Amino acid sequence: MARRLTAASLACLLAACPAVADRSAAPVAPTGGAVVAAQAVPAAQAVPGECGGAPARAGRPPADPHGPEPGQVGRALRELRERLDTLAAPVPDTVVVPTWVHVLTDGRRPPEAAVRSQIATLNAAYGGAHGGVATGVRFDLKGVTVTRNAEWFAHPVTHETAMKAALRKGGPETLNLYIAQLGQLVLGYSTYPFWYDRDPTLDGVLLDWRTLPGGSLRNFNRGFTGVHEIGHWLGLFHTFDNGCQEPGDGIDDTPPQATPSGGCPRGKDSCPGAGPDAIHNFMDYTYDACMREFTAGQGVRMREMWVAYRGSGTAGAAR
């Protein structure tokens, strides 16, 4: 879901249902060791309709509507076309994203194997290994930093500016992935590429460490929260953004979708006549086990956004 919690930073908050998900008690991971589940931390087990009517993965704090700001998709598409016309640069068939992972810890943190598994999960998902298409996007891990700071670990949104200013590497072409512990409702968040010029320091993606492959958040522990959030970092909106109204999510081959999906629904078709909802798409809100694909149009859009905002020809590319 899209909202702006801080000056210019949050594109998406993936949420577990507050009525059934108690994420305040975290599992313990000894430094350098495997995750030890000191207490089971259930994620949302609800079906659509729970969480006060919201789907399970779309549970949200009060006054936090899911979806983009009004008109944001249309404005983003118009600006994208203008920038592509100005740059007159070809859209590449492949994009390699230099990636830095910044692990925050208060003594608890994912093992290094889970971090590397997250990168492998990204490459498998964006490479079409689970279904759908190969998007042409690949992630090249440049390094992993580990920072012991209890406040940054437990309250990364509150300390976002200081944390990112201290840890961020590279320019708009570099994915900075921050791993910490988010609140009860939030699995991860991201910035959009078209926010970069506004505040380069805040650019990046933040994930709850328990969503990494093998993490403790049942139904959200295959690393697909990272796949989803990085989709936003590369310029994708949710499949359900704008509901059944034009321009939807701005992608021609994703059917319009009135509502986010929870769990793994069967036969969901929330905009009749436009085709069934893309419940298996990484940019919906289904359980990790239900997610498996990007579309060809999404692959093209990410590579277009790369040229317009993150490629070597864009402003600020070298820092």
mmCIF file of N, CA, C and O in Angstrom, residues 99-104 109-117 119 140-147 167 169 177 179 212:
data_model
loop_
_atom_site.group_PDB
_atom_site.id
_atom_site.type_symbol
_atom_site.label_atom_id
_atom_site.label_comp_id
_atom_site.label_asym_id
_atom_site.label_seq_id
_atom_site.Cartn_x
_atom_site.Cartn_y
_atom_site.Cartn_z
ATOM 1 N N THR A 99 23.928 -4.044 -5.781
ATOM 2 C CA THR A 99 23.109 -4.144 -4.566
ATOM 3 C C THR A 99 23.968 -4.207 -3.317
ATOM 4 O O THR A 99 24.893 -5.026 -3.233
ATOM 5 N N TRP A 100 23.644 -3.349 -2.374
ATOM 6 C CA TRP A 100 24.243 -3.393 -1.046
ATOM 7 C C TRP A 100 23.164 -3.726 -0.033
ATOM 8 O O TRP A 100 22.069 -3.154 -0.073
ATOM 9 N N VAL A 101 23.460 -4.655 0.877
ATOM 10 C CA VAL A 101 22.536 -5.025 1.943
ATOM 11 C C VAL A 101 23.099 -4.512 3.265
ATOM 12 O O VAL A 101 24.257 -4.780 3.598
ATOM 13 N N HIS A 102 22.267 -3.780 3.996
ATOM 14 C CA HIS A 102 22.670 -3.219 5.276
ATOM 15 C C HIS A 102 21.827 -3.870 6.378
ATOM 16 O O HIS A 102 20.623 -3.611 6.474
ATOM 17 N N VAL A 103 22.446 -4.725 7.174
ATOM 18 C CA VAL A 103 21.745 -5.446 8.232
ATOM 19 C C VAL A 103 21.878 -4.657 9.525
ATOM 20 O O VAL A 103 22.986 -4.378 9.992
ATOM 21 N N LEU A 104 20.748 -4.281 10.110
ATOM 22 C CA LEU A 104 20.713 -3.636 11.413
ATOM 23 C C LEU A 104 20.462 -4.701 12.471
ATOM 24 O O LEU A 104 19.729 -5.669 12.217
ATOM 25 N N ARG A 109 19.423 -10.822 14.427
ATOM 26 C CA ARG A 109 19.536 -10.524 12.999
ATOM 27 C C ARG A 109 19.478 -11.826 12.227
ATOM 28 O O ARG A 109 19.695 -12.905 12.790
ATOM 29 N N PRO A 110 19.197 -11.752 10.935
ATOM 30 C CA PRO A 110 19.171 -12.974 10.133
ATOM 31 C C PRO A 110 20.585 -13.492 9.923
ATOM 32 O O PRO A 110 21.544 -12.715 9.891
ATOM 33 N N PRO A 111 20.742 -14.797 9.765
ATOM 34 C CA PRO A 111 22.068 -15.325 9.435
ATOM 35 C C PRO A 111 22.479 -14.865 8.046
ATOM 36 O O PRO A 111 21.644 -14.536 7.199
ATOM 37 N N GLU A 112 23.780 -14.847 7.783
ATOM 38 C CA GLU A 112 24.273 -14.396 6.489
ATOM 39 C C GLU A 112 23.697 -15.235 5.356
ATOM 40 O O GLU A 112 23.436 -14.724 4.259
ATOM 41 N N ALA A 113 23.470 -16.522 5.627
ATOM 42 C CA ALA A 113 22.909 -17.387 4.589
ATOM 43 C C ALA A 113 21.537 -16.905 4.141
ATOM 44 O O ALA A 113 21.174 -17.005 2.959
ATOM 45 N N ALA A 114 20.738 -16.352 5.068
ATOM 46 C CA ALA A 114 19.409 -15.851 4.704
ATOM 47 C C ALA A 114 19.519 -14.608 3.840
ATOM 48 O O ALA A 114 18.713 -14.402 2.920
ATOM 49 N N VAL A 115 20.514 -13.759 4.121
ATOM 50 C CA VAL A 115 20.725 -12.568 3.308
ATOM 51 C C VAL A 115 21.085 -12.957 1.875
ATOM 52 O O VAL A 115 20.540 -12.425 0.901
ATOM 53 N N ARG A 116 22.002 -13.902 1.738
ATOM 54 C CA ARG A 116 22.397 -14.331 0.396
ATOM 55 C C ARG A 116 21.264 -15.076 -0.295
ATOM 56 O O ARG A 116 21.098 -14.982 -1.517
ATOM 57 N N SER A 117 20.450 -15.792 0.483
ATOM 58 C CA SER A 117 19.289 -16.455 -0.090
ATOM 59 C C SER A 117 18.268 -15.441 -0.597
ATOM 60 O O SER A 117 17.584 -15.685 -1.602
ATOM 61 N N ILE A 119 18.983 -12.556 -1.988
ATOM 62 C CA ILE A 119 19.469 -12.119 -3.305
ATOM 63 C C ILE A 119 19.187 -13.194 -4.356
ATOM 64 O O ILE A 119 18.754 -12.891 -5.481
ATOM 65 N N ASP A 140 23.199 -7.817 -8.503
ATOM 66 C CA ASP A 140 24.592 -8.178 -8.271
ATOM 67 C C ASP A 140 24.985 -7.699 -6.874
ATOM 68 O O ASP A 140 25.123 -6.490 -6.643
ATOM 69 N N LEU A 141 25.124 -8.635 -5.938
ATOM 70 C CA LEU A 141 25.453 -8.281 -4.561
ATOM 71 C C LEU A 141 26.880 -7.774 -4.469
ATOM 72 O O LEU A 141 27.837 -8.505 -4.734
ATOM 73 N N LYS A 142 27.024 -6.517 -4.051
ATOM 74 C CA LYS A 142 28.338 -5.905 -3.920
ATOM 75 C C LYS A 142 28.904 -6.046 -2.511
ATOM 76 O O LYS A 142 30.135 -6.017 -2.326
ATOM 77 N N GLY A 143 28.048 -6.165 -1.528
ATOM 78 C CA GLY A 143 28.542 -6.301 -0.168
ATOM 79 C C GLY A 143 27.417 -6.284 0.852
ATOM 80 O O GLY A 143 26.275 -5.915 0.541
ATOM 81 N N VAL A 144 27.749 -6.698 2.065
ATOM 82 C CA VAL A 144 26.812 -6.725 3.184
ATOM 83 C C VAL A 144 27.461 -6.007 4.356
ATOM 84 O O VAL A 144 28.607 -6.321 4.723
ATOM 85 N N THR A 145 26.767 -5.029 4.926
ATOM 86 C CA THR A 145 27.244 -4.374 6.128
ATOM 87 C C THR A 145 26.383 -4.818 7.302
ATOM 88 O O THR A 145 25.194 -5.114 7.139
ATOM 89 N N VAL A 146 26.963 -4.859 8.485
ATOM 90 C CA VAL A 146 26.231 -5.186 9.711
ATOM 91 C C VAL A 146 26.483 -4.065 10.710
ATOM 92 O O VAL A 146 27.639 -3.748 11.019
ATOM 93 N N THR A 147 25.409 -3.458 11.187
ATOM 94 C CA THR A 147 25.514 -2.332 12.114
ATOM 95 C C THR A 147 24.714 -2.630 13.368
ATOM 96 O O THR A 147 23.497 -2.857 13.295
ATOM 97 N N LEU A 167 24.690 4.872 6.076
ATOM 98 C CA LEU A 167 24.956 3.568 5.474
ATOM 99 C C LEU A 167 24.872 3.548 3.950
ATOM 100 O O LEU A 167 25.492 2.686 3.324
ATOM 101 N N LYS A 169 25.118 3.628 0.007
ATOM 102 C CA LYS A 169 26.236 3.592 -0.940
ATOM 103 C C LYS A 169 25.713 3.787 -2.363
ATOM 104 O O LYS A 169 24.618 3.366 -2.694
ATOM 105 N N LEU A 177 19.485 -2.025 0.340
ATOM 106 C CA LEU A 177 18.458 -2.833 0.982
ATOM 107 C C LEU A 177 18.761 -2.885 2.478
ATOM 108 O O LEU A 177 19.795 -3.409 2.897
ATOM 109 N N ILE A 179 17.831 -4.056 6.304
ATOM 110 C CA ILE A 179 17.145 -5.146 6.997
ATOM 111 C C ILE A 179 17.062 -4.786 8.473
ATOM 112 O O ILE A 179 18.091 -4.628 9.144
ATOM 113 N N LEU A 212 12.712 -12.581 5.297
ATOM 114 C CA LEU A 212 13.723 -13.198 4.449
ATOM 115 C C LEU A 212 13.468 -14.698 4.339
ATOM 116 O O LEU A 212 12.757 -15.275 5.169
#
